[in-house]
CSV table of C-alpha atoms in Angstrom, one decimal:
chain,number,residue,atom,x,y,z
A,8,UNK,CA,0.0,0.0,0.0
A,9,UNK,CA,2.7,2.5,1.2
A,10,UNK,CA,4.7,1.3,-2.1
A,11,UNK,CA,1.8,1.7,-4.5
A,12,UNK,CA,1.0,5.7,-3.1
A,13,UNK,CA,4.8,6.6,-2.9
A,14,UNK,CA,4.6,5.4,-7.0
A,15,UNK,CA,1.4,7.8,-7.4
A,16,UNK,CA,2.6,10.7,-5.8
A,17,UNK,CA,6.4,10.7,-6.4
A,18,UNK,CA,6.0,12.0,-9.9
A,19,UNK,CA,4.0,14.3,-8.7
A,20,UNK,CA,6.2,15.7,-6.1
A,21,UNK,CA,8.9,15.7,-8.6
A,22,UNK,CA,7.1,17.9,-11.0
A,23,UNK,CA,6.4,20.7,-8.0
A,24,UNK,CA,10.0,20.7,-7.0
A,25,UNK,CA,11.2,21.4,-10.6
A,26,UNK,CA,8.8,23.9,-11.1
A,27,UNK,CA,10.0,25.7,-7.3
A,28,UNK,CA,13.6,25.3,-8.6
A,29,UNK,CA,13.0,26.7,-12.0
A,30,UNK,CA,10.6,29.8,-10.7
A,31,UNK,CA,13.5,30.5,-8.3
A,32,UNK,CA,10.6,30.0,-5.2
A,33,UNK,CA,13.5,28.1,-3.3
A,34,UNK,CA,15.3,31.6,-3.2
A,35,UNK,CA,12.2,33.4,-2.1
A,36,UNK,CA,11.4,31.5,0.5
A,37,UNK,CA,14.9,31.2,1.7
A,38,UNK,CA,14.8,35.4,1.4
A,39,UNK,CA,11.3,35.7,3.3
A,40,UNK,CA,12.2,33.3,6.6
A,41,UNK,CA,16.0,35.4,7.0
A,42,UNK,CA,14.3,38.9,6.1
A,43,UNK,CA,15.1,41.5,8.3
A,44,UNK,CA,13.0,44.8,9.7
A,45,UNK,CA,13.2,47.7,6.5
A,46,UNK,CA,16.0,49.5,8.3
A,47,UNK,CA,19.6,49.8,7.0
A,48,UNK,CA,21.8,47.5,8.0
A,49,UNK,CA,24.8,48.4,9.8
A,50,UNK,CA,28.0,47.9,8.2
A,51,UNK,CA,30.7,49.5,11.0
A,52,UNK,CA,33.6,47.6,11.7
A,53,UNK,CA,32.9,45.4,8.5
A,54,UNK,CA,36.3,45.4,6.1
A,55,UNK,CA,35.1,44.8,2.4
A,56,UNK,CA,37.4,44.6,-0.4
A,57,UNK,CA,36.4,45.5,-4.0
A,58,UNK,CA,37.8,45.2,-7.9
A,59,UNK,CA,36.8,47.3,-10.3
A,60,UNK,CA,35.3,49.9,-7.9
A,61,UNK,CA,36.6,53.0,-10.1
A,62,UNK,CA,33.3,53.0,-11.9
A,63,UNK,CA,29.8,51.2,-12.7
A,64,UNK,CA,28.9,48.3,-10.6
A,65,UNK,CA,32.0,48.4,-8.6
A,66,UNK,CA,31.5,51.8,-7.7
A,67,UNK,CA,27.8,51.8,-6.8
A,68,UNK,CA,28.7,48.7,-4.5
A,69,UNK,CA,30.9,50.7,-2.7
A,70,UNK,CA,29.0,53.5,-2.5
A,71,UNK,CA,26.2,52.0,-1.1
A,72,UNK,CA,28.6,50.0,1.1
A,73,UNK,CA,29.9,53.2,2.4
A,74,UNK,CA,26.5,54.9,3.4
A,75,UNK,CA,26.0,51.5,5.9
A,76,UNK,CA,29.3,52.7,7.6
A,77,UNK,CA,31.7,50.4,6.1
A,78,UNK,CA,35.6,50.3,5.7
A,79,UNK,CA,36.7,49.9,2.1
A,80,UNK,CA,40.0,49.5,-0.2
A,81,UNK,CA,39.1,49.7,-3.7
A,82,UNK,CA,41.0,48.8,-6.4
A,83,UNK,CA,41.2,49.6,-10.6
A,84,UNK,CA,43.6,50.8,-12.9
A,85,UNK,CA,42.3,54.5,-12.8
A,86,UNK,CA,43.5,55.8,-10.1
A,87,UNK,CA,41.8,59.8,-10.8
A,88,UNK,CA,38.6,58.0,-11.1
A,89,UNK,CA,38.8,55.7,-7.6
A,90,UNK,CA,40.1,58.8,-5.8
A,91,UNK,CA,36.8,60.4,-6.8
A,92,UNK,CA,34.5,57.5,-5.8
A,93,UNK,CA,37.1,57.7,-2.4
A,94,UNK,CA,35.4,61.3,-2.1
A,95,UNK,CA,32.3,60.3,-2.5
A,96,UNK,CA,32.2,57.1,-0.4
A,97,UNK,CA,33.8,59.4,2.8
A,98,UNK,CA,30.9,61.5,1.8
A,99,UNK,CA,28.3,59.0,2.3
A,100,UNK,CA,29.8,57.6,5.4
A,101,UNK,CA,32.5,55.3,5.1
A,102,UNK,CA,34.4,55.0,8.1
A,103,UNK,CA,37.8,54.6,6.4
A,104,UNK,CA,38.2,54.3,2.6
A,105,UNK,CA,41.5,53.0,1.0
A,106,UNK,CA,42.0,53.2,-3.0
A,107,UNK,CA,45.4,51.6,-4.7
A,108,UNK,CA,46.3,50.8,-8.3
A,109,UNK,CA,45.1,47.6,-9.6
A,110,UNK,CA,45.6,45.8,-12.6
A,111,UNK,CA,43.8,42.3,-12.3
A,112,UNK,CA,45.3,41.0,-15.5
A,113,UNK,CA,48.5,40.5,-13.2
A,114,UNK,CA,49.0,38.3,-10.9
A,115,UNK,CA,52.0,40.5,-9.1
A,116,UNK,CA,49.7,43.3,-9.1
A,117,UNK,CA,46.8,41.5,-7.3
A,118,UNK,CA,49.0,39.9,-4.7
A,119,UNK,CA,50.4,43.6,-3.9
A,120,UNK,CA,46.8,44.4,-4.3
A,121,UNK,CA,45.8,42.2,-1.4
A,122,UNK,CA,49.3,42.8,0.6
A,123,UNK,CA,48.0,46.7,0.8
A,124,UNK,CA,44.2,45.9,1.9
A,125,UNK,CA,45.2,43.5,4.6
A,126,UNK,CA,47.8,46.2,5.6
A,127,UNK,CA,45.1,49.1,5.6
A,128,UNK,CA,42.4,46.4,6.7
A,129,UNK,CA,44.0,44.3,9.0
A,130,UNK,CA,41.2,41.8,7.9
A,131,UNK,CA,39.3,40.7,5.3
A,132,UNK,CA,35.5,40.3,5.9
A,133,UNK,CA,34.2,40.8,2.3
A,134,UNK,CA,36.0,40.3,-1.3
A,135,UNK,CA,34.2,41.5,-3.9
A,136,UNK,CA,35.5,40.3,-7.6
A,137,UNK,CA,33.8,42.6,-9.9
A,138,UNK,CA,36.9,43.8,-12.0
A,139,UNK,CA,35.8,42.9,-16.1
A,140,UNK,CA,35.6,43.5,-19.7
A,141,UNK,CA,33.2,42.4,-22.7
A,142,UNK,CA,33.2,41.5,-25.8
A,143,UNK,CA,31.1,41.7,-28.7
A,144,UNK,CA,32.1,40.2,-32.4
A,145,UNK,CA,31.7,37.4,-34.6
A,146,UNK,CA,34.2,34.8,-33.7
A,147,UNK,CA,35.4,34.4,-37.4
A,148,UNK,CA,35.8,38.2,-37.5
A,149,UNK,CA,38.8,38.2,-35.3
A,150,UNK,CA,42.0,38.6,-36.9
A,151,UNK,CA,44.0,36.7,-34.0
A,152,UNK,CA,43.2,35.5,-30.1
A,153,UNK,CA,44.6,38.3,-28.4
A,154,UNK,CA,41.1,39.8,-27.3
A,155,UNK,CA,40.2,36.1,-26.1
A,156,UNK,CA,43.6,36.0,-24.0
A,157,UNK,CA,42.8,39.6,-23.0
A,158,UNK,CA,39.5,38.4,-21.5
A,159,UNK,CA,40.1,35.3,-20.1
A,160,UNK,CA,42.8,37.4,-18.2
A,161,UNK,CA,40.9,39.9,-16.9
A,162,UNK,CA,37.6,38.2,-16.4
A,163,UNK,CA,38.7,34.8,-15.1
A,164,UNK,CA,42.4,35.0,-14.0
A,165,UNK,CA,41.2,38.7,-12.7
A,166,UNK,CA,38.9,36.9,-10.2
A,167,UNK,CA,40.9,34.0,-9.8
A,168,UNK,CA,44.3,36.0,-8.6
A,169,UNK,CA,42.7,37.9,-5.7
A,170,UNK,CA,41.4,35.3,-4.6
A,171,UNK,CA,44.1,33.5,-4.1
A,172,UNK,CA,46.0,35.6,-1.8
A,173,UNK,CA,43.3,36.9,-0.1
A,174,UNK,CA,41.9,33.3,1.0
A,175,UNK,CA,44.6,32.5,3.4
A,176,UNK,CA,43.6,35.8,5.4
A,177,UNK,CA,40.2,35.8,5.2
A,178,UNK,CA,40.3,32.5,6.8
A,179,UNK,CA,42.4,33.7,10.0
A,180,UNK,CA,39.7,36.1,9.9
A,181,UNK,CA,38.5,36.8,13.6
A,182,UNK,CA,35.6,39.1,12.7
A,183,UNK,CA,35.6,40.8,16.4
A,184,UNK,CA,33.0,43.3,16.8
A,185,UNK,CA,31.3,42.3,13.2
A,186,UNK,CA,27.6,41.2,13.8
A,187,UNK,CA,26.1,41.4,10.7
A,188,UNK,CA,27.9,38.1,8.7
A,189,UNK,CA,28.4,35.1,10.5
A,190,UNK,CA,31.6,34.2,8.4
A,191,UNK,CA,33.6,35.9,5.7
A,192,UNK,CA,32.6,36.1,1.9
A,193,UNK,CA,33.9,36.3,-1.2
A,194,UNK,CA,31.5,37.5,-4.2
A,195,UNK,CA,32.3,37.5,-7.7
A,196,UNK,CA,30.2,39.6,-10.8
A,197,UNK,CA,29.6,36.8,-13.4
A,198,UNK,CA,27.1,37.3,-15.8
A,199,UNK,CA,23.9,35.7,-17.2
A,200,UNK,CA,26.6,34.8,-19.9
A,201,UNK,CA,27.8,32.2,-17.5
A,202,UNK,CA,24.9,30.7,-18.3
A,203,UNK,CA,24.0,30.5,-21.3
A,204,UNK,CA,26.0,31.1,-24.7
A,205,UNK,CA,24.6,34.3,-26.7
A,206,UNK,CA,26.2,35.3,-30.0
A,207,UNK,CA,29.1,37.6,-30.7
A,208,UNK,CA,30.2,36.5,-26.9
A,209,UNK,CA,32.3,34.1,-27.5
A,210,UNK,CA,35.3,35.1,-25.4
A,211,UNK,CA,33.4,36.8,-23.0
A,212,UNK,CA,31.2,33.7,-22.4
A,213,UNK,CA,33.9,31.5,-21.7
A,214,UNK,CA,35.3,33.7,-19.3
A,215,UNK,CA,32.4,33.9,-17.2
A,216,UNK,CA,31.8,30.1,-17.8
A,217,UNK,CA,34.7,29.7,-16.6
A,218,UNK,CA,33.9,31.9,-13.5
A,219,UNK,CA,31.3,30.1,-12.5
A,220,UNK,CA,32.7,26.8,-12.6
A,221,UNK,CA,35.6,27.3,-10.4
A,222,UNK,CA,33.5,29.8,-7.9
A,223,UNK,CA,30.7,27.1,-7.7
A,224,UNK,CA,34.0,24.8,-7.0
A,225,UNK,CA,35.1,26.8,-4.3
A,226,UNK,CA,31.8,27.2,-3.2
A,227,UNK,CA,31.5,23.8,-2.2
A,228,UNK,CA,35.6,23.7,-0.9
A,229,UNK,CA,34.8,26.4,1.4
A,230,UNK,CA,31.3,25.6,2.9
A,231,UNK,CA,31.0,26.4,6.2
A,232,UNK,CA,33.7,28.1,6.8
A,233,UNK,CA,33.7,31.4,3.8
A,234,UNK,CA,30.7,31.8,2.4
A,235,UNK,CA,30.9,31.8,-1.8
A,236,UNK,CA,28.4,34.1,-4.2
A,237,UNK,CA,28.1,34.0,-7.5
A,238,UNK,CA,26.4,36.8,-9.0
A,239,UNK,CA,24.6,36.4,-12.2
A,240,UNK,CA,23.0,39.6,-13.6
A,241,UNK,CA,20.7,40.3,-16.6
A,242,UNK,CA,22.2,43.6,-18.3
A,243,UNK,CA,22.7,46.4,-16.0
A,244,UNK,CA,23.3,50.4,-17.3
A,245,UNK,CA,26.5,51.3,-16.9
A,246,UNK,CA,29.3,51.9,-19.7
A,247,UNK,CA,30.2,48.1,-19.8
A,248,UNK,CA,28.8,47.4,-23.1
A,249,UNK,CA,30.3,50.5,-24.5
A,250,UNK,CA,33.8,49.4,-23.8
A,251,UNK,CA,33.5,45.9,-24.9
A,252,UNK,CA,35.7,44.7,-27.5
A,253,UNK,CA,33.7,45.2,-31.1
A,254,UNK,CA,32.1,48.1,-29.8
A,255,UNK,CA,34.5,50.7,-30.3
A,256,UNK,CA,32.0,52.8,-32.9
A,257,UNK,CA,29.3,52.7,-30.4
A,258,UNK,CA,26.5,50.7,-28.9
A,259,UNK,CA,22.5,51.4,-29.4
A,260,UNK,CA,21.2,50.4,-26.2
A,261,UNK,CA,17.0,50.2,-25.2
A,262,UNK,CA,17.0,51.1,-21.4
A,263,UNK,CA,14.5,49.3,-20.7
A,264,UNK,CA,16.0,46.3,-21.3
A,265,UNK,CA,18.7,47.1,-18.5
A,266,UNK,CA,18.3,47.4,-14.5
A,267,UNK,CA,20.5,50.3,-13.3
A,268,UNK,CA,23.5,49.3,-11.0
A,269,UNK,CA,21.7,50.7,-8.1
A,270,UNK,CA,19.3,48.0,-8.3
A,271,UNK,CA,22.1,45.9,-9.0
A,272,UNK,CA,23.8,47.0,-5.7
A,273,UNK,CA,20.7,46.5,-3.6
A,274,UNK,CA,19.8,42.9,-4.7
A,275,UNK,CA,23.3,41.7,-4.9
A,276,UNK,CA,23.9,43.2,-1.1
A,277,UNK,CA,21.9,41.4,0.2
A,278,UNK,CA,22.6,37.8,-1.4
A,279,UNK,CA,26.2,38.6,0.0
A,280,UNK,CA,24.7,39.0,3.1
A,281,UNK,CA,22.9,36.1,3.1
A,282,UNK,CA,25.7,34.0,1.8
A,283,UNK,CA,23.4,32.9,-1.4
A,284,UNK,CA,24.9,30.6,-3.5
A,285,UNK,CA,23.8,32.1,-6.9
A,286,UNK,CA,22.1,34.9,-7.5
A,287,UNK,CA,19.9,35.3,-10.5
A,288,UNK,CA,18.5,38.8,-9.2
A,289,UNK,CA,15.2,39.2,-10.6
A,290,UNK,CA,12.5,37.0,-11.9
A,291,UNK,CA,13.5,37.2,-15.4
A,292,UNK,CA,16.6,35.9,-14.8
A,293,UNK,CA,15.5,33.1,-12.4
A,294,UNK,CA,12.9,31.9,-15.2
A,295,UNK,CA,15.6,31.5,-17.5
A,296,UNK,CA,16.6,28.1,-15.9
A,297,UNK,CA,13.3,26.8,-18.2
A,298,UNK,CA,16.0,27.6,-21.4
A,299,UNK,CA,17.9,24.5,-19.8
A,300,UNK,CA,14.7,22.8,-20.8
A,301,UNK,CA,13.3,24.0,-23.8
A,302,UNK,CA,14.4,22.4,-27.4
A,303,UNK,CA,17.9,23.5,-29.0
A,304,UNK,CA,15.9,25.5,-31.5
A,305,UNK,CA,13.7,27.5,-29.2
A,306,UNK,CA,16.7,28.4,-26.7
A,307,UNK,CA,18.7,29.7,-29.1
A,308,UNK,CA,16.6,31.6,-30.8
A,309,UNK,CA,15.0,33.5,-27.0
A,310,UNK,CA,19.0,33.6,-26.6
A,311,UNK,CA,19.8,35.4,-29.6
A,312,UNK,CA,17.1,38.0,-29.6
A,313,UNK,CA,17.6,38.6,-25.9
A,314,UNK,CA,21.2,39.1,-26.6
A,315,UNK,CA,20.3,42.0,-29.7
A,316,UNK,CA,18.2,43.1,-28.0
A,317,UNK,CA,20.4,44.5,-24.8
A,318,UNK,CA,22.7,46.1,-27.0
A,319,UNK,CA,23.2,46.5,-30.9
A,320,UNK,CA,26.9,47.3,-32.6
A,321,UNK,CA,26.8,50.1,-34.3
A,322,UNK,CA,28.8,49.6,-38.4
């Protein structure tokens, strides 16, 4: 009898599970039993470490980091443009904010990187890999591999290199007088790219395949003692696609079609916080994980059209 219900229903029960998964309910649930009372969170005496944070996401992440009180050290190659986000980030409350040269492409550079944030820091509590570039052409329109090697080196190696020398401290990390995360966390800026495959992305989709595979990796390594996010976001607003590879006569970009990075920020704050495993941000992207589902033909086409329409190269 028990054996002849369990047959009945287990199909059943199967079906409701792969629809929660695929809807992303699993994550909404999770997000409704840990949500907190509407009032900002306090981010004193929390030491949070971010690539790329001269401009665009990296920047907006740190300035909404600062007005929660935080301590920051920022790093890019611009050095004009981080002293200004510096000025700003003071402005909005940071209690101490560090800026220093940074060139993820090298691995030298991202260990002296690190050497200087634990030295401002002392700790470690958050490492946020945002540092990246993009790419859009035709893969049998490239004269030679350099842009591929170019990406892979920023995008993956970039993440890959800070990570490795700030792991050992981040582990040692005592977290006195931090309340707010129970461990430390590293976060890394993928893409919905890491994903899925759209056209004229073929370096940059490697890269953030690539991404996800080892941070998913670590992820597991790690568990229970740093917590591991993988951030996964549809096309934000910033100057990203503008200064992608292919793109240098100009993008035409619907703005609808994008979140801004304050949104961005908001959403991806909190999965941090939460120590979320991979974050999909909004319910478009969540849905997505039906494409794993639908026939080869029908994928690639909702890939394609998604992908032109985010942002057209101008001839």
């Amino acid at each position: 009898m028990f054996l002849t219900t369990l047959v009945l229903i287990l199909p059943w029960l199967l079906l409701v599970l792969l629809v929660v998964r695929i809807l992303g309910l699993d994550d909404t649930l999770y997000r409704k039993l840990n949500q907190k009372p509407k009032t900002k969170t306090s981010y004193k005496n929390v030491n949070i470490v971010i690539t790329g944070g001269s401009a665009g996401i990296g920047a907006t992440l740190a300035q909404q980091y600062a007005s929660m009180g935080a301590n920051l050290v920022l790093g890019a190659r611009n050095l004009s443009n981080l002293e200004s986000v510096k000025e700003k980030c003071l402005n909005l409350g940071a209690s101490t904010c560090h800026v220093f040269e940074l060139d993820v492409s090298s691995e030298e550079s991202c260990k002296k990187f690190i050497e200087n944030a634990v030295n401002a820091l002392k700790e470690i509590h958050i490492l946020i890999l945002n540092a990246g570039i993009g790419m859009k052409k035709r893969f049998d329109e490239c004269e030679n591999l350099d842009q591929h090697k170019k990406l892979m080196d920023v995008n993956f190696w970039g993440a890959v290199y800070p990570t490795h020398y700030a792991l050992p401290h981040m582990k040692l990390s005592s977290r006195n007088n931090v309340d707010v995360i129970k461990r430390p966390k590293i976060a890394v800026v993928s893409s919905m790219s890491g994903k899925f495959s759209p056209p004229l992305r073929t370096a940059y989709v490697s890269s953030k395949h690539a991404v996800n595979g080892f941070f998913h990796s670590l992820r597991i390594e790690m568990k229970g003692k740093i917590d591991v996010t993988i951030l996964c976001p549809p096309h934000v607003y910033t100057d990203f696609q503008a200064n992608s590879f292919g793109a240098e006569k100009g993008v035409i970009r619907e703005k609808s079609k994008f979140i801004t990075p304050e949104q961005f920020a908001s959403i991806a704050i909190d999965a941090i916080e939460w120590g979320v495993a991979e974050e999909l941000v909004n319910t478009k992207g969540r849905a997505s994980r039906i494409l794993a589902l639908l026939p080869t033909f029908l994928s690639d086409k909702i890939i394609s059209e998604t992908s032109k329409a985010s942002a057209v190269v101008q001839q």
